[in-house]
Coordinates of N, CA and C in Angstrom, one line a residue:
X1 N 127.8 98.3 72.7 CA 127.6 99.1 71.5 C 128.0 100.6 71.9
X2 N 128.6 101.1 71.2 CA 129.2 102.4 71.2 C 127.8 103.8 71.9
X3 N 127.7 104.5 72.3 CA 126.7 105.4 72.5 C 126.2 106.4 71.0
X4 N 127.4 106.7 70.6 CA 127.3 107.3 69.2 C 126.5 106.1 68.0
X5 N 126.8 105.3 68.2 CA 126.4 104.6 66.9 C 124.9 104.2 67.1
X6 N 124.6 104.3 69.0 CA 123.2 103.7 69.0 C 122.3 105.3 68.8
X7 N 122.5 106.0 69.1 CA 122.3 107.6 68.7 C 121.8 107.6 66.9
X8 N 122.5 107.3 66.0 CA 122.9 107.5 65.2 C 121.6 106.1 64.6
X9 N 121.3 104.7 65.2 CA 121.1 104.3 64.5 C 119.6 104.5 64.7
X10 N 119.3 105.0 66.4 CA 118.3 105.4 66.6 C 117.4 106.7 65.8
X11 N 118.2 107.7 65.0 CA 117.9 108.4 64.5 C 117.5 108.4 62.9
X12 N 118.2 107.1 63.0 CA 118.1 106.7 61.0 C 116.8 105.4 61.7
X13 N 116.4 104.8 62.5 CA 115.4 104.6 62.6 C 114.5 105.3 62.5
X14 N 113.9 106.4 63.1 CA 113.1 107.4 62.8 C 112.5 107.8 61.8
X15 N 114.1 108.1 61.1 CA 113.5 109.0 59.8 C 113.1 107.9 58.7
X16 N 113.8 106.6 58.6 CA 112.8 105.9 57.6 C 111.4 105.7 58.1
X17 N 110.7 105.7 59.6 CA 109.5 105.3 60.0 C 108.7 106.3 60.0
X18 N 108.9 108.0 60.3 CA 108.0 109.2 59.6 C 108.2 108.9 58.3
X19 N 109.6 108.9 57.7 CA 109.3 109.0 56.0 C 107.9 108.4 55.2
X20 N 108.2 106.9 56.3 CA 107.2 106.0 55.6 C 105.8 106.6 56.2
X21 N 105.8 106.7 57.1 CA 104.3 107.3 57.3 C 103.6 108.8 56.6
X22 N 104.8 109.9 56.4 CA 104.3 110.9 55.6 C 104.2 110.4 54.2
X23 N 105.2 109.2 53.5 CA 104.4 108.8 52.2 C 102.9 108.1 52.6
X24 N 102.6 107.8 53.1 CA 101.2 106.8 53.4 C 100.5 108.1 52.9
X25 N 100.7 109.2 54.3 CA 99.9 110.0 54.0 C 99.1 110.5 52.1
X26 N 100.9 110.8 51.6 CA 100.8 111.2 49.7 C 100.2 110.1 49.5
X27 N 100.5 108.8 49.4 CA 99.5 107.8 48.6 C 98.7 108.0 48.7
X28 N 97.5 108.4 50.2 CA 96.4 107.8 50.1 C 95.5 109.0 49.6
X29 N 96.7 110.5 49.3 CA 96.3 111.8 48.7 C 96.3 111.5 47.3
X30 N 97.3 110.5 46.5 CA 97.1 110.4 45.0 C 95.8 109.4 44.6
X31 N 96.1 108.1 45.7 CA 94.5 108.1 45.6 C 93.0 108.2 45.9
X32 N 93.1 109.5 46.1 CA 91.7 110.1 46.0 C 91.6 110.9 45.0
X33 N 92.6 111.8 44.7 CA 92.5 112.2 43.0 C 92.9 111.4 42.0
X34 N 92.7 110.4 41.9 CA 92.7 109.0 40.8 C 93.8 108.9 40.4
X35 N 94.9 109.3 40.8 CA 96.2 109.2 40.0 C 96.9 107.5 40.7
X36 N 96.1 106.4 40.3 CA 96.3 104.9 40.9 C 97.5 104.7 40.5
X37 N 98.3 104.5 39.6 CA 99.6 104.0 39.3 C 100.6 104.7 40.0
X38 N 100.6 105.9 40.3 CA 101.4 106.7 41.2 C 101.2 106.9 42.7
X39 N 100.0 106.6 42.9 CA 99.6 105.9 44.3 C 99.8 104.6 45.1
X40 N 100.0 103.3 44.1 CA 100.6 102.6 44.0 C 102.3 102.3 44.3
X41 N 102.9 103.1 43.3 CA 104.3 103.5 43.3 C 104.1 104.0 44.6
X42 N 104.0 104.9 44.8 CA 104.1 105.4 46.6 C 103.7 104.3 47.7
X43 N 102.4 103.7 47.5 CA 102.8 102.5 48.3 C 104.3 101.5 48.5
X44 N 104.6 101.4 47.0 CA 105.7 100.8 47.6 C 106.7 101.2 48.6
X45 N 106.8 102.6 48.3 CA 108.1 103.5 49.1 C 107.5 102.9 50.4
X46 N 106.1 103.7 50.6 CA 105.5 103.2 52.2 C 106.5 102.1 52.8
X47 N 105.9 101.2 52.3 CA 106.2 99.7 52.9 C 108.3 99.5 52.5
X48 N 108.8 99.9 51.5 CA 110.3 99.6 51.6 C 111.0 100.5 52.7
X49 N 110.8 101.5 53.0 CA 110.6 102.8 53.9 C 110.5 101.9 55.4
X50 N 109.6 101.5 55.0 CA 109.1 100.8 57.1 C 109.6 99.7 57.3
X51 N 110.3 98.9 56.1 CA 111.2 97.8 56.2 C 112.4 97.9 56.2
X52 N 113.3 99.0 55.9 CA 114.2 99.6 56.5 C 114.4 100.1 57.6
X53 N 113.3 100.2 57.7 CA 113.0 101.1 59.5 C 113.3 99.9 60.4
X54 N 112.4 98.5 60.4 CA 112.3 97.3 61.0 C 113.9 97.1 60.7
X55 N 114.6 97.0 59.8 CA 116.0 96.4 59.5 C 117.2 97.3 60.6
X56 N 116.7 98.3 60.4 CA 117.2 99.3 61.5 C 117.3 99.0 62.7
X57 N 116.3 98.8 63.1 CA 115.8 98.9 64.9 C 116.1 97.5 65.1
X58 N 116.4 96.3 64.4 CA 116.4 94.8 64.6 C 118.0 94.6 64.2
X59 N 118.6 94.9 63.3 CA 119.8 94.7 63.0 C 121.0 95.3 63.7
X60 N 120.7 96.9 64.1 CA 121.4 97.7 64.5 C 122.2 98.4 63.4
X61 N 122.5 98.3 62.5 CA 123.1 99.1 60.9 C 122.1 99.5 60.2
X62 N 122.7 100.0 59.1 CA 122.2 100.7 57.8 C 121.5 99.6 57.1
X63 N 120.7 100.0 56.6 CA 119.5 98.6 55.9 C 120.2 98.5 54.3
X64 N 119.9 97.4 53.8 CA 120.5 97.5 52.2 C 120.4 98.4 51.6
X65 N 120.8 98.6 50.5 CA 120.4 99.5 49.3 C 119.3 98.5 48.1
X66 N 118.2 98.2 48.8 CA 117.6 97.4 47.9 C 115.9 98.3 47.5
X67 N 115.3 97.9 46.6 CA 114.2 98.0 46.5 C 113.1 96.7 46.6
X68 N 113.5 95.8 46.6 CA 112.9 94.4 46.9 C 112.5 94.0 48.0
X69 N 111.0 94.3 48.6 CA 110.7 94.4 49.5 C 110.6 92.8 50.0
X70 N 110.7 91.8 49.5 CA 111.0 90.6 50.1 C 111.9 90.3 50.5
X71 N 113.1 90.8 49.7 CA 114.3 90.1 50.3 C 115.3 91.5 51.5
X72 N 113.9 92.6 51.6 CA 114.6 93.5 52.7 C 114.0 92.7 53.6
X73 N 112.3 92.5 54.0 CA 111.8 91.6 54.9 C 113.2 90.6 55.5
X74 N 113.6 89.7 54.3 CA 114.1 88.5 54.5 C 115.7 89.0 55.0
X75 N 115.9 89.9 54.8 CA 117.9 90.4 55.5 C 117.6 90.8 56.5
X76 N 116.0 91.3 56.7 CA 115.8 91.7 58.2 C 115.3 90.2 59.5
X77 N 115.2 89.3 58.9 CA 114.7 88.3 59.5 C 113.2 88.5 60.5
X78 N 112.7 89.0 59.2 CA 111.2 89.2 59.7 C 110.4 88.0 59.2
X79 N 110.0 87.1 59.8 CA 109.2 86.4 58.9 C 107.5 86.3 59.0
X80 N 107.2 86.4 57.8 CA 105.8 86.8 57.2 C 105.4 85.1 56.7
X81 N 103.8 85.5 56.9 CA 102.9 84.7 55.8 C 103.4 84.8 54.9
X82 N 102.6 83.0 54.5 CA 103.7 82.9 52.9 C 102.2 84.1 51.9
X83 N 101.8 84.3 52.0 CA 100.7 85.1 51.0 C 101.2 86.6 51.5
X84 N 101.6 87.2 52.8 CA 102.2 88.3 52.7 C 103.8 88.5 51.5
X85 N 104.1 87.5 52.1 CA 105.4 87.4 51.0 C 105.1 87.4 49.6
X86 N 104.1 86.8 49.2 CA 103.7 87.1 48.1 C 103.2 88.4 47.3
X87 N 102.8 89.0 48.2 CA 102.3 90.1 48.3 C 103.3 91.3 48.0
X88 N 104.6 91.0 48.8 CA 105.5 92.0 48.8 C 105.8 91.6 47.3
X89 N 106.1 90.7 46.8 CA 106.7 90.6 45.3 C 105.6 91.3 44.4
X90 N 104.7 91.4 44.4 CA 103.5 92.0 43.5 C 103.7 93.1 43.9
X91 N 104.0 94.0 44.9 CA 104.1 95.4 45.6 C 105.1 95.8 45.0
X92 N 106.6 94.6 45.0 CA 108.1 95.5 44.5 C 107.7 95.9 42.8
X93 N 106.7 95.3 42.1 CA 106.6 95.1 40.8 C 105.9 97.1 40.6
X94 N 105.1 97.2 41.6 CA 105.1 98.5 41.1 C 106.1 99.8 41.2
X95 N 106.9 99.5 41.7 CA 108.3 100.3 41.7 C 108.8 100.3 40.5
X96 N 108.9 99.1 39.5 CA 109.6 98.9 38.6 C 108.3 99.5 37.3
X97 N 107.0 98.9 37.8 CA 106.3 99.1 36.2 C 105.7 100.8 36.5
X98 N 105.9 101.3 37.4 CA 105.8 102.9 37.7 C 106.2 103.9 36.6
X99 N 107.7 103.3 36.8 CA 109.1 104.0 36.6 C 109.6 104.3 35.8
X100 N 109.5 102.6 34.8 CA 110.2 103.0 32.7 C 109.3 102.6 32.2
X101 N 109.4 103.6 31.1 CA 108.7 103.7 29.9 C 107.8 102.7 29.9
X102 N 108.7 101.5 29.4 CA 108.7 100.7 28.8 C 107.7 99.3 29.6
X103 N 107.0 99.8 30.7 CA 106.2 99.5 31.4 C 105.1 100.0 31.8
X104 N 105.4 101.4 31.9 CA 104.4 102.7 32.8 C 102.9 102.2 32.0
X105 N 103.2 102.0 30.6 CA 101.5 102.4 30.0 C 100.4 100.7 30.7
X106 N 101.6 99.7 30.2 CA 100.6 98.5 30.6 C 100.5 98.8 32.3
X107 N 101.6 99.4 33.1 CA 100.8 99.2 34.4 C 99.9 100.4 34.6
X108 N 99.3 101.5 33.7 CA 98.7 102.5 34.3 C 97.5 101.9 33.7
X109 N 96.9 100.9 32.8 CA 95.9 100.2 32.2 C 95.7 99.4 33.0
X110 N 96.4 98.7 33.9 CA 96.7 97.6 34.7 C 95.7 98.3 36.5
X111 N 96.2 100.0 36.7 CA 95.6 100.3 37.8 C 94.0 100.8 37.5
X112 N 93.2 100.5 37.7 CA 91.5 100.0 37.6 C 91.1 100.9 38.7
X113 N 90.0 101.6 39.1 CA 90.4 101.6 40.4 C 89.9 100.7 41.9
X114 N 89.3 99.3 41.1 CA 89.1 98.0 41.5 C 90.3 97.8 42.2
X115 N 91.4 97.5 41.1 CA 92.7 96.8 41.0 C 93.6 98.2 42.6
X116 N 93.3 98.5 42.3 CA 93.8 100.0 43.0 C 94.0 99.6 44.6
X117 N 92.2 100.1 44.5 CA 91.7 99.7 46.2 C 92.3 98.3 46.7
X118 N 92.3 97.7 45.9 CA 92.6 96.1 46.3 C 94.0 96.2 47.1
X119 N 94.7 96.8 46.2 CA 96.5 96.4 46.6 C 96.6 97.8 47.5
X120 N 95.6 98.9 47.3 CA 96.5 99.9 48.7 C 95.5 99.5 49.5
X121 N 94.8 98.3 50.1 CA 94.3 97.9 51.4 C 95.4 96.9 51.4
X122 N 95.7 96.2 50.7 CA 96.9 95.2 50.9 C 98.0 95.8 51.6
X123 N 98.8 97.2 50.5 CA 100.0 97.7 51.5 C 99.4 98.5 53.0
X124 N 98.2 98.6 53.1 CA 98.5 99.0 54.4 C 97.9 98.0 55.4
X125 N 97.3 96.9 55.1 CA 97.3 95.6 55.8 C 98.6 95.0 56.4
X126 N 99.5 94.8 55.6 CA 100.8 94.8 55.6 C 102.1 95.8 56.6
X127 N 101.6 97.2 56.2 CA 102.1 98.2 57.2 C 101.8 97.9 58.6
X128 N 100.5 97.8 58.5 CA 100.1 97.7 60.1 C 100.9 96.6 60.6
X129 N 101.2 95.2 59.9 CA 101.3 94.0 60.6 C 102.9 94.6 60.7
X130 N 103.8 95.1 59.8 CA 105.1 95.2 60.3 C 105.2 96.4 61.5
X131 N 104.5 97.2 61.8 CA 104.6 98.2 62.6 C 103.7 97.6 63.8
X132 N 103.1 96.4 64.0 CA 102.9 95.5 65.3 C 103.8 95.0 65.9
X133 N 105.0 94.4 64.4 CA 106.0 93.8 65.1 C 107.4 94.6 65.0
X134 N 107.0 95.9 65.0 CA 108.3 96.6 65.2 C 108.4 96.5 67.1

């Protein structure tokens, strides 16, 4: 492998693995001032963030242009419990019901802050296990 390109991929490794760690930080800052739907949404970045990171350091290239945290896991050939996989599909959903309109109000009725705690122990259950097997 070229020395430039390992340079290069080494350094885009990085920045998705701080990124994702300085969002952890903002999530776990929106949720403590109750803003759950938007803390949520930030979880996802977390975790698509650290799966690009993994796709990085494992693949040696540029990670997709995806937001689908299952099938980034799955281009990275990381393989998870089938209940973490599950997990990631319920996680990509709040990227999407965050976002438009036309979703935001049922998923911000949807964030409880029961429902809340539940799924950001989930994403960072999750974080940890991919950042074991980085």
């Amino acid at each position: 492998m070229d020395d430039k390109l390992t340079i290069d991929i080494e350094k885009i490794y990085h920045h998705w693995l701080t990124s994702s760690d300085n969002d952890l930080d903002a999530m776990m800052n929106l949720y403590s001032a109750k803003n759950y739907n938007w803390a949520l949404f930030l979880g996802h970045i977390v975790l698509e963030k650290l799966l690009k990171a993994y796709f990085v350091k494992h693949k040696g290239e540029h990670a997709p242009f995806s937001h689908d945290l299952r099938l980034l896991a799955n281009k990275a050939d990381l393989l998870m419990p089938d209940e973490m996989e599950f997990n990631l599909d319920v996680i990509t959903g709040f990227n999407i019901n965050a976002r438009y309109d036309s979703f935001k109000e049922d998923f911000y009725k949807r964030c409880t802050p029961l429902f809340t705690e539940e799924w950001i122990d989930n994403i960072k259950a999750i974080r940890i296990w991919i950042k074991e097997n980085l």
